[in-house]
Amino acid sequence: MSFWILFFLLPITMATADPLRPGYYSETCPEAESIVGDVIMKAMIREPRSGASVMRFQFHDCFVNGCDASMLLDDTPTMLGEKLSLSNINSLRSYEVIDEVKEALEKACPGTVSCADIIIMASRDAVALSGGPSWEVKLGRKDSLTASQKDADDIMPSPRANASFLVDLFAKFDLSIKDLVALSGSHSIGQGRCFSVMFRLYNQSGSGKPDPAIEPKFREKLNRLCPIGGDENVTVDLDATPQAFDNQYFKDLVAGRGFLNSDETLYTYPWTRPYVKLYSKDQDNFFKAFVEGMIKLGDLQSGKPGEIRTNCRVVNSRAVDVLLES
């Protein structure tokens, strides 16, 4: 069978050079954004933690080869995807919420809305439904044809990362220090695992001692929740208001009550500290900077061929292999 016959027989939509823009689906799927918002709201009512989980998808997707929904692909016999990468395994959850959104959109507008755009819309809605800001999103992304566990492992930062490393990492994506601190405010909602804080509590920098930046009473609380030899999958609130998207996260950092090393280091590092202090006092300023950062994050693109997946977990067809080889 020739390439062109295969191309027309199988359901695949390849990437175009169309720029991202608001209202991308205004004619092809005018209810797209309301459908996404409705599913996310129902999911958060059913399981409040899903809001934080869905919101983080945008960062975990866009940082690895651009915003292309590669993180949603399941492993195959010939591809190790991103779900089992160091930053995602036992950490990211609520993939089924994106499945629900996709199913609803496929019923309303078959083969129209990409999984990559679903992540962008769902992340925005999760923030807004948690009490945070809402914003106009640019849409028109295509879904990747593959994923790479290695790329995710090589790119995504560890919870042990310090601010100096994070500043340099974000700069590679044209994201500023301001963007770094504001986007870290995504930890205003949700929980983290004891696994991610054990070294801070008991062996910071190989010292055999706790991180001196941890406020003593907060450290005592963490010691009770995350004891040596305990279940490191136990989850702990990332700030004092884990279901409300607000600036409490930054207030906690100033007070020495940041959960992750990569959080608290934003206050102890002189280049990032001014923004932490500003956002701890001015929630509106934080919200504005967060929106700016999310929009810039959403602009990251790989430029590689893509499609509109009918199932976010798998590419559409064998035609992908033929196209990549042509």
Tab-separated table of C-alpha atoms in Angstrom:
chain	number	residue	atom	x	y	z
A	1	MET	CA	0.000	0.000	0.000
A	2	SER	CA	1.408	3.386	-0.927
A	3	PHE	CA	2.119	6.118	1.587
A	4	TRP	CA	-0.642	8.381	0.265
A	5	ILE	CA	-3.307	5.659	0.361
A	6	LEU	CA	-2.294	4.869	3.936
A	7	PHE	CA	-2.367	8.547	4.808
A	8	PHE	CA	-5.954	9.013	3.658
A	9	LEU	CA	-7.257	5.743	5.088
A	10	LEU	CA	-6.055	6.204	8.653
A	11	PRO	CA	-7.235	8.911	11.098
A	12	ILE	CA	-4.277	11.201	11.602
A	13	THR	CA	-3.926	14.960	11.672
A	14	MET	CA	-0.410	16.219	11.242
A	15	ALA	CA	0.968	19.401	12.789
A	16	THR	CA	0.730	22.650	10.916
A	17	ALA	CA	2.476	25.956	11.383
A	18	ASP	CA	-0.671	27.652	12.685
A	19	PRO	CA	0.219	29.926	15.601
A	20	LEU	CA	-1.365	29.383	18.984
A	21	ARG	CA	-4.245	31.755	19.604
A	22	PRO	CA	-7.252	32.305	21.877
A	23	GLY	CA	-10.541	31.042	20.512
A	24	TYR	CA	-8.868	28.441	18.323
A	25	TYR	CA	-11.899	26.137	18.572
A	26	SER	CA	-14.543	28.870	18.333
A	27	GLU	CA	-15.860	27.464	15.044
A	28	THR	CA	-14.819	23.789	15.137
A	29	CYS	CA	-15.756	23.090	18.776
A	30	PRO	CA	-17.261	26.203	20.373
A	31	GLU	CA	-18.151	24.416	23.623
A	32	ALA	CA	-14.651	23.007	24.142
A	33	GLU	CA	-13.601	25.215	27.046
A	34	SER	CA	-16.916	24.886	28.882
A	35	ILE	CA	-16.810	21.092	28.465
A	36	VAL	CA	-13.310	20.966	29.943
A	37	GLY	CA	-14.283	23.215	32.847
A	38	ASP	CA	-17.374	21.159	33.628
A	39	VAL	CA	-15.462	17.864	33.766
A	40	ILE	CA	-12.695	19.369	35.922
A	41	MET	CA	-15.230	20.824	38.355
A	42	LYS	CA	-16.984	17.463	38.756
A	43	ALA	CA	-13.634	15.706	39.218
A	44	MET	CA	-12.590	18.137	41.943
A	45	ILE	CA	-15.898	17.712	43.751
A	46	ARG	CA	-15.405	13.961	43.630
A	47	GLU	CA	-11.715	14.111	44.641
A	48	PRO	CA	-10.409	17.529	45.755
A	49	ARG	CA	-6.762	16.488	45.307
A	50	SER	CA	-7.319	16.074	41.576
A	51	GLY	CA	-7.195	19.855	41.131
A	52	ALA	CA	-3.554	20.066	42.187
A	53	SER	CA	-2.696	16.966	40.175
A	54	VAL	CA	-4.252	18.275	36.956
A	55	MET	CA	-2.729	21.729	37.393
A	56	ARG	CA	0.785	20.238	37.545
A	57	PHE	CA	0.312	18.462	34.225
A	58	GLN	CA	1.112	21.643	32.335
A	59	PHE	CA	4.567	22.009	33.885
A	60	HIS	CA	5.412	18.318	33.572
A	61	ASP	CA	4.252	18.255	29.952
A	62	CYS	CA	5.582	21.545	28.624
A	63	PHE	CA	9.062	21.279	30.146
A	64	VAL	CA	9.763	18.031	28.309
A	65	ASN	CA	9.957	18.766	24.572
A	66	GLY	CA	7.184	21.355	24.652
A	67	CYS	CA	3.446	21.239	25.324
A	68	ASP	CA	2.509	18.172	23.292
A	69	ALA	CA	0.787	15.761	25.719
A	70	SER	CA	3.735	13.372	25.491
A	71	MET	CA	3.419	12.808	29.241
A	72	LEU	CA	0.004	11.195	28.728
A	73	LEU	CA	1.250	8.386	26.478
A	74	ASP	CA	1.349	4.920	27.987
A	75	ASP	CA	4.453	2.792	27.502
A	76	THR	CA	4.530	0.420	24.543
A	77	PRO	CA	6.811	-2.529	23.726
A	78	THR	CA	8.966	-0.126	21.700
A	79	MET	CA	8.664	3.076	23.743
A	80	LEU	CA	9.339	3.996	27.354
A	81	GLY	CA	7.179	7.026	27.994
A	82	GLU	CA	7.266	9.696	30.688
A	83	LYS	CA	4.809	8.259	33.212
A	84	LEU	CA	7.499	6.181	34.927
A	85	SER	CA	10.136	8.904	34.835
A	86	LEU	CA	11.729	9.923	38.129
A	87	SER	CA	9.667	13.105	38.413
A	88	ASN	CA	6.346	11.441	37.547
A	89	ILE	CA	6.292	7.928	39.002
A	90	ASN	CA	4.376	7.749	42.299
A	91	SER	CA	3.884	11.498	41.971
A	92	LEU	CA	1.592	12.464	39.098
A	93	ARG	CA	-1.958	11.174	39.312
A	94	SER	CA	-5.445	11.902	37.936
A	95	TYR	CA	-4.641	10.849	34.376
A	96	GLU	CA	-8.181	9.461	34.317
A	97	VAL	CA	-9.538	13.002	34.624
A	98	ILE	CA	-7.937	13.903	31.307
A	99	ASP	CA	-9.435	10.698	29.880
A	100	GLU	CA	-12.869	11.894	30.990
A	101	VAL	CA	-12.345	15.285	29.388
A	102	LYS	CA	-11.204	13.696	26.145
A	103	GLU	CA	-14.186	11.340	26.061
A	104	ALA	CA	-16.595	14.255	26.502
A	105	LEU	CA	-14.873	16.273	23.775
A	106	GLU	CA	-14.813	13.346	21.351
A	107	LYS	CA	-18.572	13.002	21.758
A	108	ALA	CA	-19.109	16.702	21.072
A	109	CYS	CA	-16.412	17.323	18.446
A	110	PRO	CA	-14.732	14.127	17.228
A	111	GLY	CA	-11.079	14.391	16.263
A	112	THR	CA	-10.905	18.132	16.904
A	113	VAL	CA	-9.407	19.068	20.289
A	114	SER	CA	-5.868	17.930	21.077
A	115	CYS	CA	-4.839	16.349	24.348
A	116	ALA	CA	-2.094	18.980	24.583
A	117	ASP	CA	-4.722	21.737	24.578
A	118	ILE	CA	-6.796	19.807	27.106
A	119	ILE	CA	-3.852	19.940	29.522
A	120	ILE	CA	-3.581	23.715	29.081
A	121	MET	CA	-7.310	24.317	29.599
A	122	ALA	CA	-7.590	21.847	32.469
A	123	SER	CA	-4.616	23.360	34.310
A	124	ARG	CA	-6.145	26.822	34.050
A	125	ASP	CA	-9.523	25.575	35.265
A	126	ALA	CA	-8.007	23.663	38.193
A	127	VAL	CA	-6.329	26.864	39.388
A	128	ALA	CA	-9.468	28.963	39.005
A	129	LEU	CA	-11.684	26.383	40.711
A	130	SER	CA	-9.243	26.331	43.647
A	131	GLY	CA	-9.696	30.052	44.207
A	132	GLY	CA	-6.852	31.256	42.013
A	133	PRO	CA	-6.863	33.420	38.900
A	134	SER	CA	-8.343	32.536	35.524
A	135	TRP	CA	-6.947	33.632	32.183
A	136	GLU	CA	-7.427	33.415	28.445
A	137	VAL	CA	-5.503	30.468	27.021
A	138	LYS	CA	-3.902	30.196	23.604
A	139	LEU	CA	-4.784	26.969	21.821
A	140	GLY	CA	-3.991	25.067	18.644
A	141	ARG	CA	-1.382	22.541	19.783
A	142	LYS	CA	-0.953	19.082	18.328
A	143	ASP	CA	-0.209	15.873	20.207
A	144	SER	CA	3.200	14.228	20.002
A	145	LEU	CA	3.764	10.975	18.180
A	146	THR	CA	6.110	9.639	20.858
A	147	ALA	CA	7.417	10.183	24.386
A	148	SER	CA	10.737	9.666	26.138
A	149	GLN	CA	11.364	8.625	29.709
A	150	LYS	CA	15.017	9.569	29.281
A	151	ASP	CA	14.153	13.102	28.178
A	152	ALA	CA	11.905	13.538	31.211
A	153	ASP	CA	14.611	12.209	33.535
A	154	ASP	CA	17.207	14.488	31.962
A	155	ILE	CA	15.079	17.638	32.058
A	156	MET	CA	12.718	17.608	35.034
A	157	PRO	CA	14.159	18.981	38.298
A	158	SER	CA	14.405	16.960	41.488
A	159	PRO	CA	12.639	18.053	44.697
A	160	ARG	CA	16.179	18.243	46.078
A	161	ALA	CA	17.160	20.932	43.566
A	162	ASN	CA	18.382	24.251	44.902
A	163	ALA	CA	17.372	27.677	43.633
A	164	SER	CA	20.643	28.301	41.797
A	165	PHE	CA	20.105	25.159	39.703
A	166	LEU	CA	16.455	26.054	39.098
A	167	VAL	CA	17.313	29.570	37.953
A	168	ASP	CA	19.716	28.173	35.353
A	169	LEU	CA	17.244	25.488	34.272
A	170	PHE	CA	14.367	27.897	33.765
A	171	ALA	CA	16.621	30.291	31.869
A	172	LYS	CA	17.125	27.563	29.237
A	173	PHE	CA	13.414	27.882	28.502
A	174	ASP	CA	13.488	31.696	28.470
A	175	LEU	CA	11.726	31.756	31.828
A	176	SER	CA	12.924	34.422	34.236
A	177	ILE	CA	13.625	34.330	37.962
A	178	LYS	CA	10.241	35.992	38.422
A	179	ASP	CA	8.622	33.212	36.379
A	180	LEU	CA	10.414	30.543	38.417
A	181	VAL	CA	9.202	31.863	41.760
A	182	ALA	CA	5.666	32.571	40.565
A	183	LEU	CA	5.272	29.156	38.921
A	184	SER	CA	6.619	27.485	42.059
A	185	GLY	CA	3.492	28.925	43.645
A	186	SER	CA	1.660	26.023	42.020
A	187	HIS	CA	2.603	24.268	45.269
A	188	SER	CA	-0.013	26.460	46.901
A	189	ILE	CA	-2.314	23.470	46.488
A	190	GLY	CA	-1.751	19.766	46.868
A	191	GLN	CA	0.487	17.399	48.771
A	192	GLY	CA	3.960	15.887	48.527
A	193	ARG	CA	5.333	12.495	49.569
A	194	CYS	CA	7.550	11.910	52.589
A	195	PHE	CA	10.033	10.394	50.119
A	196	SER	CA	10.726	13.915	48.849
A	197	VAL	CA	11.629	15.367	52.236
A	198	MET	CA	13.459	12.563	54.070
A	199	PHE	CA	16.926	13.835	53.231
A	200	ARG	CA	15.997	17.344	54.491
A	201	LEU	CA	14.821	15.914	57.772
A	202	TYR	CA	17.656	13.520	58.488
A	203	ASN	CA	20.635	13.982	56.181
A	204	GLN	CA	20.717	17.376	54.485
A	205	SER	CA	23.720	17.569	52.145
A	206	GLY	CA	25.096	14.353	53.663
A	207	SER	CA	25.526	15.999	57.050
A	208	GLY	CA	23.490	13.457	59.016
A	209	LYS	CA	21.511	16.433	60.330
A	210	PRO	CA	18.274	18.212	59.335
A	211	ASP	CA	18.136	21.240	57.065
A	212	PRO	CA	18.682	24.215	59.423
A	213	ALA	CA	16.289	26.275	57.290
A	214	ILE	CA	13.307	24.214	58.532
A	215	GLU	CA	11.431	25.986	61.321
A	216	PRO	CA	11.805	23.800	64.467
A	217	LYS	CA	8.121	23.189	65.208
A	218	PHE	CA	7.449	22.433	61.562
A	219	ARG	CA	10.353	19.998	61.594
A	220	GLU	CA	8.857	18.249	64.625
A	221	LYS	CA	5.576	17.895	62.747
A	222	LEU	CA	7.356	16.454	59.716
A	223	ASN	CA	9.341	14.068	61.932
A	224	ARG	CA	6.059	12.653	63.242
A	225	LEU	CA	4.542	12.334	59.776
A	226	CYS	CA	7.701	11.068	58.068
A	227	PRO	CA	9.749	9.049	60.573
A	228	ILE	CA	12.852	7.091	59.617
A	229	GLY	CA	11.737	3.661	58.511
A	230	GLY	CA	8.168	4.840	57.938
A	231	ASP	CA	6.047	4.722	54.798
A	232	GLU	CA	7.652	7.222	52.447
A	233	ASN	CA	4.510	7.324	50.298
A	234	VAL	CA	2.601	9.097	53.068
A	235	THR	CA	1.550	12.529	51.781
A	236	VAL	CA	1.962	15.880	53.512
A	237	ASP	CA	0.317	19.218	52.694
A	238	LEU	CA	2.563	21.494	50.645
A	239	ASP	CA	1.346	24.559	52.525
A	240	ALA	CA	-1.064	25.440	55.324
A	241	THR	CA	-4.036	25.839	52.920
A	242	PRO	CA	-3.589	22.867	50.554
A	243	GLN	CA	-6.967	23.158	48.822
A	244	ALA	CA	-6.911	26.925	48.325
A	245	PHE	CA	-4.819	28.544	45.621
A	246	ASP	CA	-3.495	31.587	47.469
A	247	ASN	CA	-0.213	33.127	48.630
A	248	GLN	CA	0.005	31.077	51.847
A	249	TYR	CA	2.757	29.031	50.192
A	250	PHE	CA	5.022	32.084	50.144
A	251	LYS	CA	4.135	33.043	53.699
A	252	ASP	CA	5.163	29.546	54.742
A	253	LEU	CA	8.497	29.846	52.916
A	254	VAL	CA	9.264	33.087	54.755
A	255	ALA	CA	8.448	31.310	58.023
A	256	GLY	CA	10.716	28.347	57.224
A	257	ARG	CA	7.802	25.995	56.620
A	258	GLY	CA	8.440	25.041	53.007
A	259	PHE	CA	8.007	21.301	52.457
A	260	LEU	CA	10.376	20.640	49.556
A	261	ASN	CA	13.988	21.698	49.420
A	262	SER	CA	13.265	23.192	46.000
A	263	ASP	CA	10.599	25.348	47.676
A	264	GLU	CA	12.409	26.601	50.789
A	265	THR	CA	15.572	27.323	48.835
A	266	LEU	CA	13.651	30.023	46.966
A	267	TYR	CA	13.652	32.028	50.189
A	268	THR	CA	17.192	31.285	51.307
A	269	TYR	CA	18.702	32.125	47.893
A	270	PRO	CA	19.282	35.891	47.495
A	271	TRP	CA	18.254	36.107	43.824
A	272	THR	CA	14.827	34.571	44.401
A	273	ARG	CA	14.120	35.808	47.943
A	274	PRO	CA	12.774	39.254	46.921
A	275	TYR	CA	9.987	37.666	44.869
A	276	VAL	CA	9.082	35.261	47.679
A	277	LYS	CA	8.806	38.184	50.096
A	278	LEU	CA	6.782	40.221	47.591
A	279	TYR	CA	4.296	37.451	46.870
A	280	SER	CA	3.956	36.625	50.568
A	281	LYS	CA	2.629	40.147	51.090
A	282	ASP	CA	0.804	40.756	47.805
A	283	GLN	CA	-1.445	37.979	46.526
A	284	ASP	CA	-2.657	39.997	43.531
A	285	ASN	CA	0.933	40.466	42.394
A	286	PHE	CA	1.519	36.735	42.730
A	287	PHE	CA	-1.618	35.902	40.735
A	288	LYS	CA	-0.593	38.262	37.932
A	289	ALA	CA	2.934	36.851	37.759
A	290	PHE	CA	1.625	33.277	37.896
A	291	VAL	CA	-0.664	33.865	34.929
A	292	GLU	CA	2.186	35.428	32.956
A	293	GLY	CA	4.392	32.444	33.742
A	294	MET	CA	1.738	29.893	32.777
A	295	ILE	CA	1.170	31.616	29.442
A	296	LYS	CA	4.905	31.611	28.716
A	297	LEU	CA	5.130	27.977	29.783
A	298	GLY	CA	2.266	27.153	27.441
A	299	ASP	CA	4.148	28.712	24.533
A	300	LEU	CA	6.903	26.089	24.679
A	301	GLN	CA	6.699	23.981	21.515
A	302	SER	CA	8.855	21.241	20.031
A	303	GLY	CA	8.161	21.982	16.377
A	304	LYS	CA	7.896	18.253	15.672
A	305	PRO	CA	5.059	16.589	13.696
A	306	GLY	CA	1.918	15.851	15.649
A	307	GLU	CA	-1.692	14.730	15.478
A	308	ILE	CA	-5.025	14.995	17.256
A	309	ARG	CA	-5.182	11.808	19.322
A	310	THR	CA	-8.568	10.179	19.774
A	311	ASN	CA	-7.274	8.568	22.974
A	312	CYS	CA	-4.756	10.610	24.953
A	313	ARG	CA	-2.899	7.486	26.077
A	314	VAL	CA	-1.975	6.177	22.604
A	315	VAL	CA	-1.033	7.534	19.196
A	316	ASN	CA	-3.672	7.089	16.545
A	317	SER	CA	-2.220	4.578	14.119
A	318	ARG	CA	0.667	2.845	12.411
A	319	ALA	CA	0.661	5.656	9.897
A	320	VAL	CA	2.813	7.548	12.374
A	321	ASP	CA	5.754	5.203	11.774
A	322	VAL	CA	5.409	5.583	8.031
A	323	LEU	CA	5.289	9.344	8.266
A	324	LEU	CA	8.350	9.498	10.504
A	325	GLU	CA	10.297	7.287	8.091
A	326	SER	CA	9.296	9.261	4.986
